[in-house]
Amino acid sequence: GACALVSVSVAHGRHWVSLPLAGSVVIGRDVMDSRLAEAAARAGCDVRLGMRATVASAGDARTRARVTVEPADRAAPRVIDADLVLCADGLGGRSLASLCGDSAWSVEPNSRFGVAATLPADALDVPAGALWMMSHADGYVGAVRLPSGDVDVAAALDPAAARRAGGPGELVASVIGGCGRPLDCAHAQRERGP
């Protein structure tokens, strides 16, 4: 399920401010994705997972969108016409490249990159119902306790700083630690493997 968020705490260094947060919930990405697919199927959508899709034409009020679908098993691609296409392939997704061209998907040199991980419950002491946002010159880190009890951590990091720190995990731990909240990296490594 989902858990209500009741506060957001923002930190820079060891300076923290906490504010009430109403009307928001936290849900694990895996749970959200499966529930979204189930709801779409119940509404009559043709849900296709594990495929590569490219929107060939967008469509408008008079025409349907055209999508080329390539199954993961390398079966022959199929062309599908649809009234509505939901592209949920992330920041690095290429489903709209044929419409926008490669120029729409440029990444600036030295731009921050995103990382995320789910850590064991006792790796970080973020309370249930709280969202922590921790900032640093080298990036920012967000942490929230999931309904399962595990802790979801996501960050946007400076690439050069991540290299200097020894990798993204080390920089995330440094940002969290710099805000006065220790991250039990050894426990997280033991629980999740190398």
PDB file of C-alpha atoms in Angstrom:
ATOM      1  CA  GLY A   1       0.000   0.000   0.000  1.00  0.00           C
ATOM      2  CA  ALA A   2       0.793   3.619   0.465  1.00  0.00           C
ATOM      3  CA  CYS A   3       1.742   5.586   3.585  1.00  0.00           C
ATOM      4  CA  ALA A   4       0.734   9.174   4.294  1.00  0.00           C
ATOM      5  CA  LEU A   5       3.514  11.742   4.377  1.00  0.00           C
ATOM      6  CA  VAL A   6       3.140  14.151   7.275  1.00  0.00           C
ATOM      7  CA  SER A   7       6.312  16.241   7.025  1.00  0.00           C
ATOM      8  CA  VAL A   8       9.132  17.305   4.749  1.00  0.00           C
ATOM      9  CA  SER A   9      12.504  18.117   6.267  1.00  0.00           C
ATOM     10  CA  VAL A  10      15.055  20.030   4.204  1.00  0.00           C
ATOM     11  CA  ALA A  11      18.715  20.202   5.168  1.00  0.00           C
ATOM     12  CA  HIS A  12      21.852  21.914   4.027  1.00  0.00           C
ATOM     13  CA  GLY A  13      24.810  20.885   6.100  1.00  0.00           C
ATOM     14  CA  ARG A  14      23.593  20.402   9.655  1.00  0.00           C
ATOM     15  CA  HIS A  15      20.858  23.029   9.326  1.00  0.00           C
ATOM     16  CA  TRP A  16      17.406  21.450   9.105  1.00  0.00           C
ATOM     17  CA  VAL A  17      13.920  22.877   8.719  1.00  0.00           C
ATOM     18  CA  SER A  18      10.800  20.720   8.968  1.00  0.00           C
ATOM     19  CA  LEU A  19       7.416  21.634   7.568  1.00  0.00           C
ATOM     20  CA  PRO A  20       4.047  19.889   7.725  1.00  0.00           C
ATOM     21  CA  LEU A  21       3.061  18.090   4.544  1.00  0.00           C
ATOM     22  CA  ALA A  22      -0.560  17.141   3.968  1.00  0.00           C
ATOM     23  CA  GLY A  23      -2.236  15.282   1.152  1.00  0.00           C
ATOM     24  CA  SER A  24       0.807  13.311  -0.053  1.00  0.00           C
ATOM     25  CA  VAL A  25       1.647   9.643   0.125  1.00  0.00           C
ATOM     26  CA  VAL A  26       4.676   7.467  -0.479  1.00  0.00           C
ATOM     27  CA  ILE A  27       4.436   4.238  -2.436  1.00  0.00           C
ATOM     28  CA  GLY A  28       7.161   1.933  -3.713  1.00  0.00           C
ATOM     29  CA  ARG A  29       7.891   2.292  -7.426  1.00  0.00           C
ATOM     30  CA  ASP A  30       7.346  -1.416  -8.037  1.00  0.00           C
ATOM     31  CA  VAL A  31       3.922  -1.257  -6.363  1.00  0.00           C
ATOM     32  CA  MET A  32       2.990   1.949  -8.198  1.00  0.00           C
ATOM     33  CA  ASP A  33       3.958   0.517 -11.587  1.00  0.00           C
ATOM     34  CA  SER A  34       1.978  -2.687 -11.094  1.00  0.00           C
ATOM     35  CA  ARG A  35      -1.079  -0.814  -9.798  1.00  0.00           C
ATOM     36  CA  LEU A  36      -0.954   1.604 -12.720  1.00  0.00           C
ATOM     37  CA  ALA A  37      -0.807  -1.292 -15.191  1.00  0.00           C
ATOM     38  CA  GLU A  38      -3.669  -3.109 -13.410  1.00  0.00           C
ATOM     39  CA  ALA A  39      -5.851   0.022 -13.394  1.00  0.00           C
ATOM     40  CA  ALA A  40      -5.151   0.637 -17.075  1.00  0.00           C
ATOM     41  CA  ALA A  41      -6.089  -2.959 -17.942  1.00  0.00           C
ATOM     42  CA  ARG A  42      -9.317  -2.687 -15.914  1.00  0.00           C
ATOM     43  CA  ALA A  43     -10.152   0.494 -17.848  1.00  0.00           C
ATOM     44  CA  GLY A  44      -9.811  -1.402 -21.133  1.00  0.00           C
ATOM     45  CA  CYS A  45      -6.285  -0.427 -22.133  1.00  0.00           C
ATOM     46  CA  ASP A  46      -4.020  -2.831 -23.990  1.00  0.00           C
ATOM     47  CA  VAL A  47      -1.115  -2.921 -21.502  1.00  0.00           C
ATOM     48  CA  ARG A  48       2.186  -4.124 -22.961  1.00  0.00           C
ATOM     49  CA  LEU A  49       5.159  -4.575 -20.650  1.00  0.00           C
ATOM     50  CA  GLY A  50       8.716  -5.611 -21.433  1.00  0.00           C
ATOM     51  CA  MET A  51       8.653  -4.120 -24.908  1.00  0.00           C
ATOM     52  CA  ARG A  52      10.383  -1.316 -26.705  1.00  0.00           C
ATOM     53  CA  ALA A  53       7.942   1.159 -28.222  1.00  0.00           C
ATOM     54  CA  THR A  54       8.535   4.066 -30.560  1.00  0.00           C
ATOM     55  CA  VAL A  55       5.832   6.612 -31.304  1.00  0.00           C
ATOM     56  CA  ALA A  56       5.943   7.012 -35.090  1.00  0.00           C
ATOM     57  CA  SER A  57       3.196   9.651 -35.364  1.00  0.00           C
ATOM     58  CA  ALA A  58       1.442  11.591 -32.625  1.00  0.00           C
ATOM     59  CA  GLY A  59      -2.066  11.797 -34.022  1.00  0.00           C
ATOM     60  CA  ASP A  60      -4.561  14.572 -33.350  1.00  0.00           C
ATOM     61  CA  ALA A  61      -8.315  15.067 -32.981  1.00  0.00           C
ATOM     62  CA  ARG A  62      -8.929  13.303 -36.313  1.00  0.00           C
ATOM     63  CA  THR A  63      -6.185  10.656 -36.461  1.00  0.00           C
ATOM     64  CA  ARG A  64      -4.866   8.023 -34.092  1.00  0.00           C
ATOM     65  CA  ALA A  65      -1.292   7.815 -32.858  1.00  0.00           C
ATOM     66  CA  ARG A  66       0.869   5.139 -34.468  1.00  0.00           C
ATOM     67  CA  VAL A  67       3.305   3.133 -32.336  1.00  0.00           C
ATOM     68  CA  THR A  68       5.880   0.532 -33.360  1.00  0.00           C
ATOM     69  CA  VAL A  69       6.239  -2.164 -30.694  1.00  0.00           C
ATOM     70  CA  GLU A  70       9.254  -4.480 -30.513  1.00  0.00           C
ATOM     71  CA  PRO A  71       8.784  -7.450 -28.129  1.00  0.00           C
ATOM     72  CA  ALA A  72      11.626  -8.340 -25.760  1.00  0.00           C
ATOM     73  CA  ASP A  73      11.837 -11.836 -27.268  1.00  0.00           C
ATOM     74  CA  ARG A  74      12.921 -10.227 -30.568  1.00  0.00           C
ATOM     75  CA  ALA A  75       9.752 -11.304 -32.336  1.00  0.00           C
ATOM     76  CA  ALA A  76       8.766  -9.232 -35.354  1.00  0.00           C
ATOM     77  CA  PRO A  77       7.819  -5.633 -34.549  1.00  0.00           C
ATOM     78  CA  ARG A  78       4.138  -4.697 -34.786  1.00  0.00           C
ATOM     79  CA  VAL A  79       2.493  -1.391 -35.606  1.00  0.00           C
ATOM     80  CA  ILE A  80      -0.362  -0.350 -33.342  1.00  0.00           C
ATOM     81  CA  ASP A  81      -2.782   2.549 -33.783  1.00  0.00           C
ATOM     82  CA  ALA A  82      -4.030   4.095 -30.531  1.00  0.00           C
ATOM     83  CA  ASP A  83      -6.229   6.930 -29.328  1.00  0.00           C
ATOM     84  CA  LEU A  84      -3.912   7.546 -26.379  1.00  0.00           C
ATOM     85  CA  VAL A  85      -0.283   6.583 -25.774  1.00  0.00           C
ATOM     86  CA  LEU A  86       1.332   6.899 -22.344  1.00  0.00           C
ATOM     87  CA  CYS A  87       5.119   7.086 -22.595  1.00  0.00           C
ATOM     88  CA  ALA A  88       6.583   6.166 -19.213  1.00  0.00           C
ATOM     89  CA  ASP A  89      10.110   5.237 -20.209  1.00  0.00           C
ATOM     90  CA  GLY A  90      11.987   7.668 -17.964  1.00  0.00           C
ATOM     91  CA  LEU A  91      14.463  10.470 -18.513  1.00  0.00           C
ATOM     92  CA  GLY A  92      16.637   8.369 -20.798  1.00  0.00           C
ATOM     93  CA  GLY A  93      13.663   7.029 -22.721  1.00  0.00           C
ATOM     94  CA  ARG A  94      13.667   7.059 -26.491  1.00  0.00           C
ATOM     95  CA  SER A  95       9.988   6.378 -27.237  1.00  0.00           C
ATOM     96  CA  LEU A  96       9.455   9.907 -28.597  1.00  0.00           C
ATOM     97  CA  ALA A  97      12.790  10.275 -30.438  1.00  0.00           C
ATOM     98  CA  SER A  98      11.247   9.858 -33.886  1.00  0.00           C
ATOM     99  CA  LEU A  99       8.941  12.818 -33.179  1.00  0.00           C
ATOM    100  CA  CYS A 100      11.392  15.087 -31.383  1.00  0.00           C
ATOM    101  CA  GLY A 101      14.679  14.144 -33.030  1.00  0.00           C
ATOM    102  CA  ASP A 102      17.915  13.558 -31.189  1.00  0.00           C
ATOM    103  CA  SER A 103      18.344  17.282 -30.467  1.00  0.00           C
ATOM    104  CA  ALA A 104      15.491  17.060 -27.948  1.00  0.00           C
ATOM    105  CA  TRP A 105      17.429  14.526 -25.872  1.00  0.00           C
ATOM    106  CA  SER A 106      20.798  16.206 -25.394  1.00  0.00           C
ATOM    107  CA  VAL A 107      22.569  15.967 -22.076  1.00  0.00           C
ATOM    108  CA  GLU A 108      24.749  18.884 -21.076  1.00  0.00           C
ATOM    109  CA  PRO A 109      28.338  18.048 -20.158  1.00  0.00           C
ATOM    110  CA  ASN A 110      28.823  17.783 -16.403  1.00  0.00           C
ATOM    111  CA  SER A 111      25.066  17.786 -15.728  1.00  0.00           C
ATOM    112  CA  ARG A 112      23.966  15.930 -12.633  1.00  0.00           C
ATOM    113  CA  PHE A 113      22.940  12.309 -12.926  1.00  0.00           C
ATOM    114  CA  GLY A 114      20.336  10.414 -10.943  1.00  0.00           C
ATOM    115  CA  VAL A 115      20.725   7.322  -8.793  1.00  0.00           C
ATOM    116  CA  ALA A 116      18.295   5.475  -6.556  1.00  0.00           C
ATOM    117  CA  ALA A 117      18.354   2.518  -4.193  1.00  0.00           C
ATOM    118  CA  THR A 118      16.132   0.749  -1.712  1.00  0.00           C
ATOM    119  CA  LEU A 119      17.954   0.164   1.559  1.00  0.00           C
ATOM    120  CA  PRO A 120      17.152  -2.091   4.514  1.00  0.00           C
ATOM    121  CA  ALA A 121      14.973  -0.530   7.196  1.00  0.00           C
ATOM    122  CA  ASP A 122      17.791   0.114   9.668  1.00  0.00           C
ATOM    123  CA  ALA A 123      20.292   1.617   7.186  1.00  0.00           C
ATOM    124  CA  LEU A 124      18.923   5.140   7.795  1.00  0.00           C
ATOM    125  CA  ASP A 125      16.732   6.421  10.630  1.00  0.00           C
ATOM    126  CA  VAL A 126      14.223   8.402   8.544  1.00  0.00           C
ATOM    127  CA  PRO A 127      10.879   8.182  10.389  1.00  0.00           C
ATOM    128  CA  ALA A 128       7.743   6.820   8.724  1.00  0.00           C
ATOM    129  CA  GLY A 129       5.721   9.671   7.220  1.00  0.00           C
ATOM    130  CA  ALA A 130       8.723  11.969   6.776  1.00  0.00           C
ATOM    131  CA  LEU A 131      10.420  12.994   3.544  1.00  0.00           C
ATOM    132  CA  TRP A 132      14.021  14.106   3.952  1.00  0.00           C
ATOM    133  CA  MET A 133      15.713  16.308   1.337  1.00  0.00           C
ATOM    134  CA  MET A 134      19.427  16.858   1.956  1.00  0.00           C
ATOM    135  CA  SER A 135      21.414  19.292  -0.188  1.00  0.00           C
ATOM    136  CA  HIS A 136      25.092  19.814  -0.788  1.00  0.00           C
ATOM    137  CA  ALA A 137      27.154  21.626  -3.422  1.00  0.00           C
ATOM    138  CA  ASP A 138      27.840  18.215  -5.019  1.00  0.00           C
ATOM    139  CA  GLY A 139      24.183  17.170  -5.251  1.00  0.00           C
ATOM    140  CA  TYR A 140      21.076  16.415  -3.290  1.00  0.00           C
ATOM    141  CA  VAL A 141      19.614  13.306  -1.723  1.00  0.00           C
ATOM    142  CA  GLY A 142      16.034  12.461  -0.824  1.00  0.00           C
ATOM    143  CA  ALA A 143      15.031   9.686   1.564  1.00  0.00           C
ATOM    144  CA  VAL A 144      11.675   8.283   2.629  1.00  0.00           C
ATOM    145  CA  ARG A 145      10.508   5.190   4.473  1.00  0.00           C
ATOM    146  CA  LEU A 146       8.458   2.879   2.251  1.00  0.00           C
ATOM    147  CA  PRO A 147       5.344   1.032   3.427  1.00  0.00           C
ATOM    148  CA  SER A 148       7.493  -2.135   3.595  1.00  0.00           C
ATOM    149  CA  GLY A 149       9.748  -0.432   6.169  1.00  0.00           C
ATOM    150  CA  ASP A 150      12.682  -0.224   3.762  1.00  0.00           C
ATOM    151  CA  VAL A 151      14.135   3.192   2.934  1.00  0.00           C
ATOM    152  CA  ASP A 152      14.020   4.616  -0.586  1.00  0.00           C
ATOM    153  CA  VAL A 153      16.957   6.899  -1.369  1.00  0.00           C
ATOM    154  CA  ALA A 154      17.274   8.922  -4.582  1.00  0.00           C
ATOM    155  CA  ALA A 155      19.848  11.526  -5.548  1.00  0.00           C
ATOM    156  CA  ALA A 156      21.055  13.890  -8.253  1.00  0.00           C
ATOM    157  CA  LEU A 157      24.830  14.061  -8.189  1.00  0.00           C
ATOM    158  CA  ASP A 158      27.702  15.929  -9.778  1.00  0.00           C
ATOM    159  CA  PRO A 159      29.712  13.403 -11.870  1.00  0.00           C
ATOM    160  CA  ALA A 160      33.146  14.795 -10.948  1.00  0.00           C
ATOM    161  CA  ALA A 161      32.250  14.809  -7.246  1.00  0.00           C
ATOM    162  CA  ALA A 162      31.026  11.215  -7.487  1.00  0.00           C
ATOM    163  CA  ARG A 163      34.345  10.176  -9.044  1.00  0.00           C
ATOM    164  CA  ARG A 164      36.303  12.024  -6.328  1.00  0.00           C
ATOM    165  CA  ALA A 165      34.221  10.360  -3.619  1.00  0.00           C
ATOM    166  CA  GLY A 166      34.860   6.882  -5.039  1.00  0.00           C
ATOM    167  CA  GLY A 167      31.428   6.413  -6.626  1.00  0.00           C
ATOM    168  CA  PRO A 168      27.799   7.479  -6.336  1.00  0.00           C
ATOM    169  CA  GLY A 169      27.123   5.446  -3.187  1.00  0.00           C
ATOM    170  CA  GLU A 170      30.024   7.035  -1.389  1.00  0.00           C
ATOM    171  CA  LEU A 171      28.892  10.537  -2.384  1.00  0.00           C
ATOM    172  CA  VAL A 172      25.308   9.821  -1.275  1.00  0.00           C
ATOM    173  CA  ALA A 173      26.625   8.613   2.096  1.00  0.00           C
ATOM    174  CA  SER A 174      28.793  11.747   2.364  1.00  0.00           C
ATOM    175  CA  VAL A 175      25.872  14.100   1.653  1.00  0.00           C
ATOM    176  CA  ILE A 176      23.657  12.299   4.187  1.00  0.00           C
ATOM    177  CA  GLY A 177      26.448  12.210   6.771  1.00  0.00           C
ATOM    178  CA  GLY A 178      27.247  15.883   6.137  1.00  0.00           C
ATOM    179  CA  CYS A 179      23.656  16.653   7.155  1.00  0.00           C
ATOM    180  CA  GLY A 180      24.205  14.864  10.462  1.00  0.00           C
ATOM    181  CA  ARG A 181      22.361  11.666   9.598  1.00  0.00           C
ATOM    182  CA  PRO A 182      24.594   8.596   9.484  1.00  0.00           C
ATOM    183  CA  LEU A 183      23.953   6.060   6.734  1.00  0.00           C
ATOM    184  CA  ASP A 184      24.855   2.502   7.697  1.00  0.00           C
ATOM    185  CA  CYS A 185      26.588   1.657   4.408  1.00  0.00           C
ATOM    186  CA  ALA A 186      28.158  -1.546   5.714  1.00  0.00           C
ATOM    187  CA  HIS A 187      24.744  -2.892   6.742  1.00  0.00           C
ATOM    188  CA  ALA A 188      23.186  -1.878   3.427  1.00  0.00           C
ATOM    189  CA  GLN A 189      26.020  -3.606   1.541  1.00  0.00           C
ATOM    190  CA  ARG A 190      25.707  -6.783   3.648  1.00  0.00           C
ATOM    191  CA  GLU A 191      21.945  -6.989   3.190  1.00  0.00           C
ATOM    192  CA  ARG A 192      21.794  -6.245  -0.547  1.00  0.00           C
ATOM    193  CA  GLY A 193      24.988  -7.911  -1.713  1.00  0.00           C
ATOM    194  CA  PRO A 194      27.967  -6.527  -3.597  1.00  0.00           C
TER     195      PRO A 194
END
